Amino acid sequence: MSSDLTIKVGMADLNIASDGEILKTTGLGSCVGITLFDPKKHLAGMAHIMLPSSSIAREVPINVAKYADTAIPSLIEKLLAKGATMSALQAKIAGGSQMFSLPGQTDTLRIGPRNVESSIQLLQEYKIPLLSSDTGGNYGRTIEFNSTSGILSIRSVQFGTKEI
Amino acid sequence: MANFNRFEAFELDVLKEVGNIGAGNAATALSTLLNKPIDMAVPSVRIVPFEEVAEKVGGPEKVVVAVFLRVDGDAPGNMFFIMQEHSVNGLMQQLLNIDRNENEPYSDLEHSTLCEIGNILAGSYLSALADFTNLSLLPSVPAVVKDMAGPILSYGIIQYGEMGDTALLIETQFIEDNKSLDGHFFLIPDPASFEILFKSLGVGQ
């Protein structure tokens, strides 16, 4: 499904959509795709985060879309600026897999599960209900988020397409 | 820590030579294993935006087969040997005399064979590099997956995320004469390893 209405979200990137547009990000591995949706106004946002927390950032200035703790507030801000209602926002997340597991691996290689934990915690802090999620496992995902229906479609090599 | 975004041309050349020495040895090992000539492209050293790490192997959604090894020791990093499915089938045909059906999952024997190819390539790559640099470089046990190229390679560049939106890849393409085997070998040193590599080669920062 790649029409003119598809808005691509890159790695460590975020964007918002409305009026039937579709947000798409490809190849989520340990990264997590976070979507926010205002069902009344049909406004949608998507972030493709790579790391759980900006506290480990050594870049100046930081890319806010890369870290769960900076991407979520930035996405909220963009949606509110477009007219979304804070209390109406709903979240869905996908990704956070562990592509490879090797014996005795260090914590940095458990990054997928940590990205998921951090995303869930941040959503709780902002009191945004997490409607559904498809996380973990050891495979990659490509996701598309429909700004009209709020349906998140998830495609993987092993399991085909599913919708949450 | 060495800022790889500001590497001078000669520093990139040094890394290219690292790729040349390692991959040259690995290509020889692969050629011995298959008893066939293997051509090797000139290694490329590229600083690429995260979004483009999978471009050389067909883009983020291209389904590929990857053998991954973690490099431990003095200059840690990640290694990937990435092939298209048809190359894997060609390898199985040559090594095991098995005609595979593309969509079948790998048998234990095929899985072990892929791991062993990863072991041989990584072992020969790293031993050449270790001799050249006098560093201790030890490959982990290999892991094999068939999945989209984006998630596979992005697993190897996570450590770059803390520093910016680009990663440094040392990449070499292996091709057999009739193209029945076409593989890409990636060495992605951890960002902290560059200083150690340069120092070991007498290139001061």
Coordinates of C-alpha atoms in Angstrom, one line a residue:
Chain A
M1 CA 0.0 0.0 0.0
S2 CA 2.2 2.9 -1.2
S3 CA 0.0 5.7 -2.5
D4 CA 0.7 9.4 -2.5
L5 CA -0.9 9.6 0.8
T6 CA 1.8 7.5 2.5
I7 CA 4.2 9.5 4.7
K8 CA 7.5 7.9 5.4
V9 CA 8.9 7.9 8.8
G10 CA 12.7 7.1 8.8
M11 CA 14.8 5.6 11.5
A12 CA 15.1 8.0 14.5
D13 CA 12.4 10.1 12.9
L14 CA 8.8 11.2 13.6
N15 CA 5.9 12.6 11.7
I16 CA 2.2 13.3 11.9
A17 CA -0.6 12.8 9.5
S18 CA -4.3 13.6 8.9
D19 CA -7.1 13.4 6.3
G20 CA -6.7 9.7 5.5
E21 CA -2.9 9.8 5.2
I22 CA -0.9 6.8 6.1
L23 CA 2.3 6.8 8.2
K24 CA 4.8 4.1 7.4
T25 CA 8.1 3.0 8.8
T26 CA 10.1 0.1 7.4
G27 CA 12.4 -2.4 9.0
L28 CA 11.8 -2.1 12.8
G29 CA 14.2 -4.4 14.6
S30 CA 15.1 -3.5 18.1
C31 CA 13.7 0.0 17.4
V32 CA 10.1 0.7 18.4
G33 CA 7.4 2.3 16.4
I34 CA 5.1 4.4 18.6
T35 CA 1.8 5.7 17.2
L36 CA -0.5 8.2 18.8
F37 CA -4.1 8.8 17.5
D38 CA -6.9 11.2 18.2
P39 CA -9.9 9.2 17.0
K40 CA -12.3 12.2 16.9
K41 CA -10.0 14.5 14.9
H42 CA -8.4 11.7 12.9
L43 CA -4.9 13.0 13.7
A44 CA -2.1 10.4 13.8
G45 CA 1.5 10.5 14.8
M46 CA 4.3 8.0 14.5
A47 CA 7.8 7.9 16.0
H48 CA 10.6 5.4 15.1
I49 CA 12.7 5.4 18.2
M50 CA 16.1 3.7 18.5
L51 CA 17.1 4.1 22.1
P52 CA 15.3 4.1 25.4
S53 CA 16.5 7.3 27.0
S54 CA 18.2 10.5 26.0
S55 CA 20.3 10.4 29.2
I56 CA 22.9 8.4 27.3
A57 CA 23.1 10.8 24.4
R58 CA 26.5 12.1 23.6
E59 CA 25.4 14.1 20.5
V60 CA 24.8 17.9 20.5
P61 CA 22.1 18.8 19.7
I62 CA 20.2 15.6 20.3
N63 CA 17.8 14.2 17.7
V64 CA 14.6 14.1 19.8
A65 CA 13.0 11.5 17.5
K66 CA 15.7 8.9 18.4
Y67 CA 14.9 8.5 22.1
A68 CA 11.7 7.3 23.7
D69 CA 11.7 9.9 26.4
T70 CA 12.1 12.8 24.0
A71 CA 10.2 11.5 21.0
I72 CA 6.9 10.9 22.8
P73 CA 6.6 14.5 24.2
S74 CA 7.7 15.9 20.8
L75 CA 5.0 13.8 19.0
I76 CA 2.3 15.0 21.6
E77 CA 3.3 18.6 21.0
K78 CA 3.0 18.3 17.3
L79 CA -0.4 16.7 17.5
L80 CA -1.7 19.2 20.0
A81 CA -0.4 22.0 17.7
K82 CA -2.6 20.5 14.9
G83 CA -5.6 20.5 17.1
A84 CA -5.6 17.1 18.8
T85 CA -7.0 16.8 22.3
M86 CA -4.5 15.5 24.9
S87 CA -7.1 13.4 26.8
A88 CA -8.3 11.8 23.5
L89 CA -4.9 10.4 22.6
Q90 CA -4.5 6.7 22.3
A91 CA -1.3 4.7 21.7
K92 CA -0.2 1.6 19.9
I93 CA 3.4 0.3 19.7
A94 CA 5.2 -2.3 17.7
G95 CA 8.8 -3.5 17.4
G96 CA 11.5 -3.9 20.1
S97 CA 12.6 -7.3 18.9
Q98 CA 15.9 -9.0 19.6
M99 CA 17.2 -9.9 16.2
F100 CA 20.1 -12.0 17.5
S101 CA 20.7 -13.6 20.8
L102 CA 24.2 -14.7 21.7
P103 CA 25.2 -16.3 25.0
G104 CA 26.6 -13.9 27.5
Q105 CA 25.7 -10.8 25.7
T106 CA 25.8 -7.4 27.3
D107 CA 23.0 -5.2 28.2
T108 CA 23.4 -2.9 25.2
L109 CA 22.4 -5.9 23.0
R110 CA 19.1 -6.2 25.0
I111 CA 18.1 -2.9 23.5
G112 CA 14.8 -4.0 22.0
P113 CA 13.1 -5.0 25.3
R114 CA 14.5 -1.9 26.9
N115 CA 13.0 0.3 24.2
V116 CA 9.6 -1.3 24.8
E117 CA 9.8 -0.9 28.6
S118 CA 10.8 2.7 28.3
S119 CA 8.0 3.5 25.7
I120 CA 5.3 1.9 27.9
Q121 CA 6.6 3.8 31.0
L122 CA 6.6 7.1 29.2
L123 CA 3.1 6.6 27.8
Q124 CA 1.9 5.9 31.4
E125 CA 3.6 9.1 32.6
Y126 CA 1.7 11.1 30.0
K127 CA -1.5 9.1 30.9
I128 CA -2.0 7.9 27.3
P129 CA -3.7 4.6 27.2
L130 CA -1.9 1.9 25.3
L131 CA -4.6 0.2 23.3
S132 CA -2.5 -2.6 21.8
S133 CA 1.0 -3.7 21.0
D134 CA 3.0 -6.2 19.0
T135 CA 6.5 -6.3 20.5
G136 CA 9.4 -8.6 21.1
G137 CA 10.3 -11.8 19.3
N138 CA 13.3 -12.1 17.1
Y139 CA 12.1 -10.7 13.8
G140 CA 11.8 -7.4 11.9
R141 CA 8.6 -5.5 11.3
T142 CA 7.3 -2.9 8.8
I143 CA 4.3 -0.9 10.1
E144 CA 1.7 1.3 8.6
F145 CA -0.7 3.5 10.6
N146 CA -4.0 4.6 9.1
S147 CA -4.9 8.1 10.3
T148 CA -8.6 7.6 9.4
S149 CA -9.2 4.3 11.2
G150 CA -6.4 4.2 13.7
I151 CA -5.5 0.7 12.6
L152 CA -1.9 -0.3 12.8
S153 CA -0.9 -2.8 10.2
I154 CA 2.2 -4.9 10.9
R155 CA 4.1 -6.9 8.3
S156 CA 6.9 -9.4 9.0
V157 CA 8.6 -12.1 6.9
Q158 CA 7.6 -15.0 9.1
F159 CA 4.0 -14.0 10.0
G160 CA 2.7 -11.9 7.1
T161 CA 0.4 -9.0 7.8
K162 CA -1.6 -8.5 11.0
E163 CA -3.7 -5.6 12.2
I164 CA -4.0 -4.3 15.7
Chain B
M1 CA 36.7 9.2 21.5
A2 CA 37.6 9.5 17.8
N3 CA 34.8 11.3 16.0
F4 CA 34.3 9.2 12.9
N5 CA 32.4 11.9 11.2
R6 CA 35.5 14.0 11.0
F7 CA 37.9 11.3 9.9
E8 CA 40.5 12.5 7.4
A9 CA 40.8 10.9 4.0
F10 CA 43.9 9.0 5.1
E11 CA 42.2 7.6 8.1
L12 CA 39.4 6.3 5.9
D13 CA 42.1 4.8 3.7
V14 CA 43.6 3.0 6.7
L15 CA 40.2 1.5 7.5
K16 CA 39.9 0.5 3.8
E17 CA 43.2 -1.3 4.2
V18 CA 41.8 -3.0 7.3
G19 CA 38.9 -4.2 5.1
N20 CA 41.3 -5.2 2.3
I21 CA 43.5 -7.4 4.5
G22 CA 40.7 -9.0 6.4
A23 CA 38.4 -9.6 3.4
G24 CA 41.3 -10.8 1.2
N25 CA 42.0 -13.5 3.7
A26 CA 38.3 -14.3 4.1
A27 CA 37.9 -14.5 0.3
T28 CA 40.8 -17.0 0.1
A29 CA 39.2 -19.1 2.8
L30 CA 35.9 -19.1 1.0
S31 CA 37.5 -20.0 -2.2
T32 CA 39.3 -22.9 -0.6
L33 CA 36.1 -24.1 1.0
L34 CA 34.2 -24.1 -2.3
N35 CA 37.2 -25.0 -4.4
K36 CA 36.3 -22.2 -6.8
P37 CA 37.7 -18.8 -7.5
I38 CA 36.0 -16.0 -5.5
D39 CA 36.3 -12.4 -6.6
M40 CA 36.4 -9.6 -4.1
A41 CA 35.4 -6.0 -4.8
V42 CA 37.5 -3.2 -3.4
P43 CA 36.3 -2.7 0.1
S44 CA 34.3 0.4 0.7
V45 CA 34.4 2.5 3.9
R46 CA 31.3 4.6 4.2
I47 CA 29.8 6.9 6.7
V48 CA 26.1 6.4 6.1
P49 CA 22.9 7.8 7.6
F50 CA 21.1 5.1 9.6
E51 CA 18.3 5.1 7.0
E52 CA 20.7 3.9 4.3
V53 CA 22.7 1.2 6.0
A54 CA 20.9 -1.6 4.1
E55 CA 21.1 0.1 0.6
K56 CA 24.0 -2.1 -0.5
V57 CA 22.0 -5.3 0.1
G58 CA 18.7 -4.2 -1.5
G59 CA 17.1 -1.8 1.0
P60 CA 15.6 -2.1 4.4
E61 CA 12.7 -4.4 3.4
K62 CA 14.7 -6.8 1.2
V63 CA 14.7 -10.3 2.7
V64 CA 18.2 -11.6 3.1
V65 CA 20.1 -14.3 5.0
A66 CA 22.6 -13.1 7.5
V67 CA 25.3 -14.6 9.6
F68 CA 26.1 -12.4 12.5
L69 CA 29.1 -12.5 14.8
R70 CA 30.1 -10.2 17.6
V71 CA 33.7 -9.3 17.7
D72 CA 35.2 -9.2 21.3
G73 CA 38.7 -8.3 22.4
D74 CA 40.7 -5.2 22.0
A75 CA 38.6 -3.5 19.3
P76 CA 35.0 -4.8 19.6
G77 CA 32.5 -4.6 16.8
N78 CA 29.9 -6.4 14.8
M79 CA 30.2 -8.5 11.7
F80 CA 27.6 -9.6 9.2
F81 CA 27.9 -11.9 6.1
I82 CA 24.7 -11.1 4.1
M83 CA 23.5 -13.1 1.1
Q84 CA 20.4 -13.3 -1.0
E85 CA 18.5 -16.5 -0.7
H86 CA 19.6 -17.7 -4.2
S87 CA 23.3 -17.6 -3.0
V88 CA 22.4 -19.7 0.0
N89 CA 20.8 -22.2 -2.2
G90 CA 23.9 -22.2 -4.5
L91 CA 26.1 -22.8 -1.4
M92 CA 24.0 -25.7 -0.2
Q93 CA 24.1 -27.2 -3.6
Q94 CA 27.9 -27.0 -3.8
L95 CA 28.7 -28.0 -0.2
L96 CA 25.9 -30.4 0.7
N97 CA 24.6 -31.4 -2.7
I98 CA 21.1 -30.4 -1.6
D99 CA 18.6 -28.7 -3.9
R100 CA 16.6 -26.4 -1.6
N101 CA 13.1 -25.2 -1.9
E102 CA 13.4 -21.4 -1.3
N103 CA 10.5 -21.2 1.2
E104 CA 11.5 -24.1 3.4
P105 CA 13.0 -23.3 6.7
Y106 CA 16.6 -24.4 7.1
S107 CA 17.3 -27.9 8.3
D108 CA 19.8 -28.3 11.2
L109 CA 22.5 -29.3 8.7
E110 CA 21.9 -26.3 6.6
H111 CA 21.8 -24.0 9.6
S112 CA 25.1 -25.5 10.9
T113 CA 26.6 -25.1 7.4
L114 CA 25.7 -21.4 7.4
C115 CA 27.2 -20.9 10.9
E116 CA 30.3 -22.7 9.8
I117 CA 30.7 -20.4 6.8
G118 CA 30.3 -17.5 9.1
N119 CA 33.0 -19.0 11.4
I120 CA 35.4 -19.5 8.6
L121 CA 34.9 -16.1 7.1
A122 CA 35.0 -14.2 10.4
G123 CA 37.9 -16.3 11.7
S124 CA 40.1 -15.7 8.6
Y125 CA 39.1 -12.0 8.4
L126 CA 39.9 -11.4 12.1
S127 CA 43.1 -13.4 12.2
A128 CA 44.5 -11.4 9.3
L129 CA 43.5 -8.2 11.0
A130 CA 44.9 -9.4 14.4
D131 CA 48.2 -10.2 12.8
F132 CA 48.3 -6.9 11.1
T133 CA 47.4 -4.8 14.2
N134 CA 48.7 -7.0 17.0
L135 CA 45.3 -6.7 18.6
S136 CA 43.3 -9.5 20.1
L137 CA 40.1 -9.9 18.1
L138 CA 37.8 -12.8 18.9
P139 CA 34.6 -13.8 17.1
S140 CA 31.6 -15.0 19.1
V141 CA 29.6 -18.0 18.0
P142 CA 27.7 -17.1 14.9
A143 CA 23.9 -16.5 14.7
V144 CA 21.9 -17.0 11.5
V145 CA 18.7 -15.3 10.5
K146 CA 16.6 -14.8 7.4
D147 CA 14.7 -11.5 7.7
M148 CA 14.5 -8.0 6.4
A149 CA 17.9 -6.4 5.8
G150 CA 17.0 -3.2 7.7
P151 CA 16.4 -4.7 11.2
I152 CA 19.4 -7.0 10.7
L153 CA 22.0 -4.3 10.0
S154 CA 20.5 -1.8 12.4
Y155 CA 21.2 -4.3 15.2
G156 CA 24.9 -3.7 14.4
I157 CA 24.8 0.1 14.6
I158 CA 22.9 0.7 17.8
Q159 CA 26.0 2.0 19.6
Y160 CA 26.3 4.8 17.0
G161 CA 22.9 6.1 18.0
E162 CA 24.2 7.8 21.1
M163 CA 26.6 9.9 19.0
G164 CA 24.6 10.9 15.9
D165 CA 22.6 9.6 13.0
T166 CA 25.3 8.0 11.0
A167 CA 27.4 4.8 11.2
L168 CA 30.7 3.7 9.7
L169 CA 30.6 0.5 7.6
I170 CA 33.5 -1.4 6.2
E171 CA 32.0 -3.5 3.4
T172 CA 33.3 -6.0 0.9
Q173 CA 31.4 -7.8 -1.8
F174 CA 32.3 -11.4 -2.6
I175 CA 31.3 -12.7 -6.0
E176 CA 31.8 -16.1 -7.6
D177 CA 32.5 -16.2 -11.3
N178 CA 29.0 -17.1 -12.5
K179 CA 27.3 -14.9 -9.9
S180 CA 25.8 -18.0 -8.2
L181 CA 27.3 -16.7 -5.0
D182 CA 27.0 -13.0 -4.2
G183 CA 27.6 -12.0 -0.6
H184 CA 28.4 -8.8 1.3
F185 CA 30.6 -8.8 4.3
F186 CA 30.3 -6.0 6.8
L187 CA 32.6 -5.0 9.7
I188 CA 31.1 -2.4 11.9
P189 CA 33.6 -1.4 14.6
D190 CA 32.1 0.0 17.8
P191 CA 32.6 3.7 17.8
A192 CA 35.1 3.4 20.7
S193 CA 37.3 0.9 18.6
F194 CA 38.5 3.4 16.0
E195 CA 41.0 5.0 18.3
I196 CA 42.4 1.6 19.2
L197 CA 42.6 0.5 15.6
F198 CA 44.4 3.6 14.5
K199 CA 46.8 3.5 17.4
S200 CA 47.7 -0.1 16.7
L201 CA 48.5 0.9 13.1
G202 CA 50.6 3.9 14.2
V203 CA 48.1 6.5 13.0
G204 CA 47.8 9.0 15.8
Q205 CA 44.7 11.1 16.4

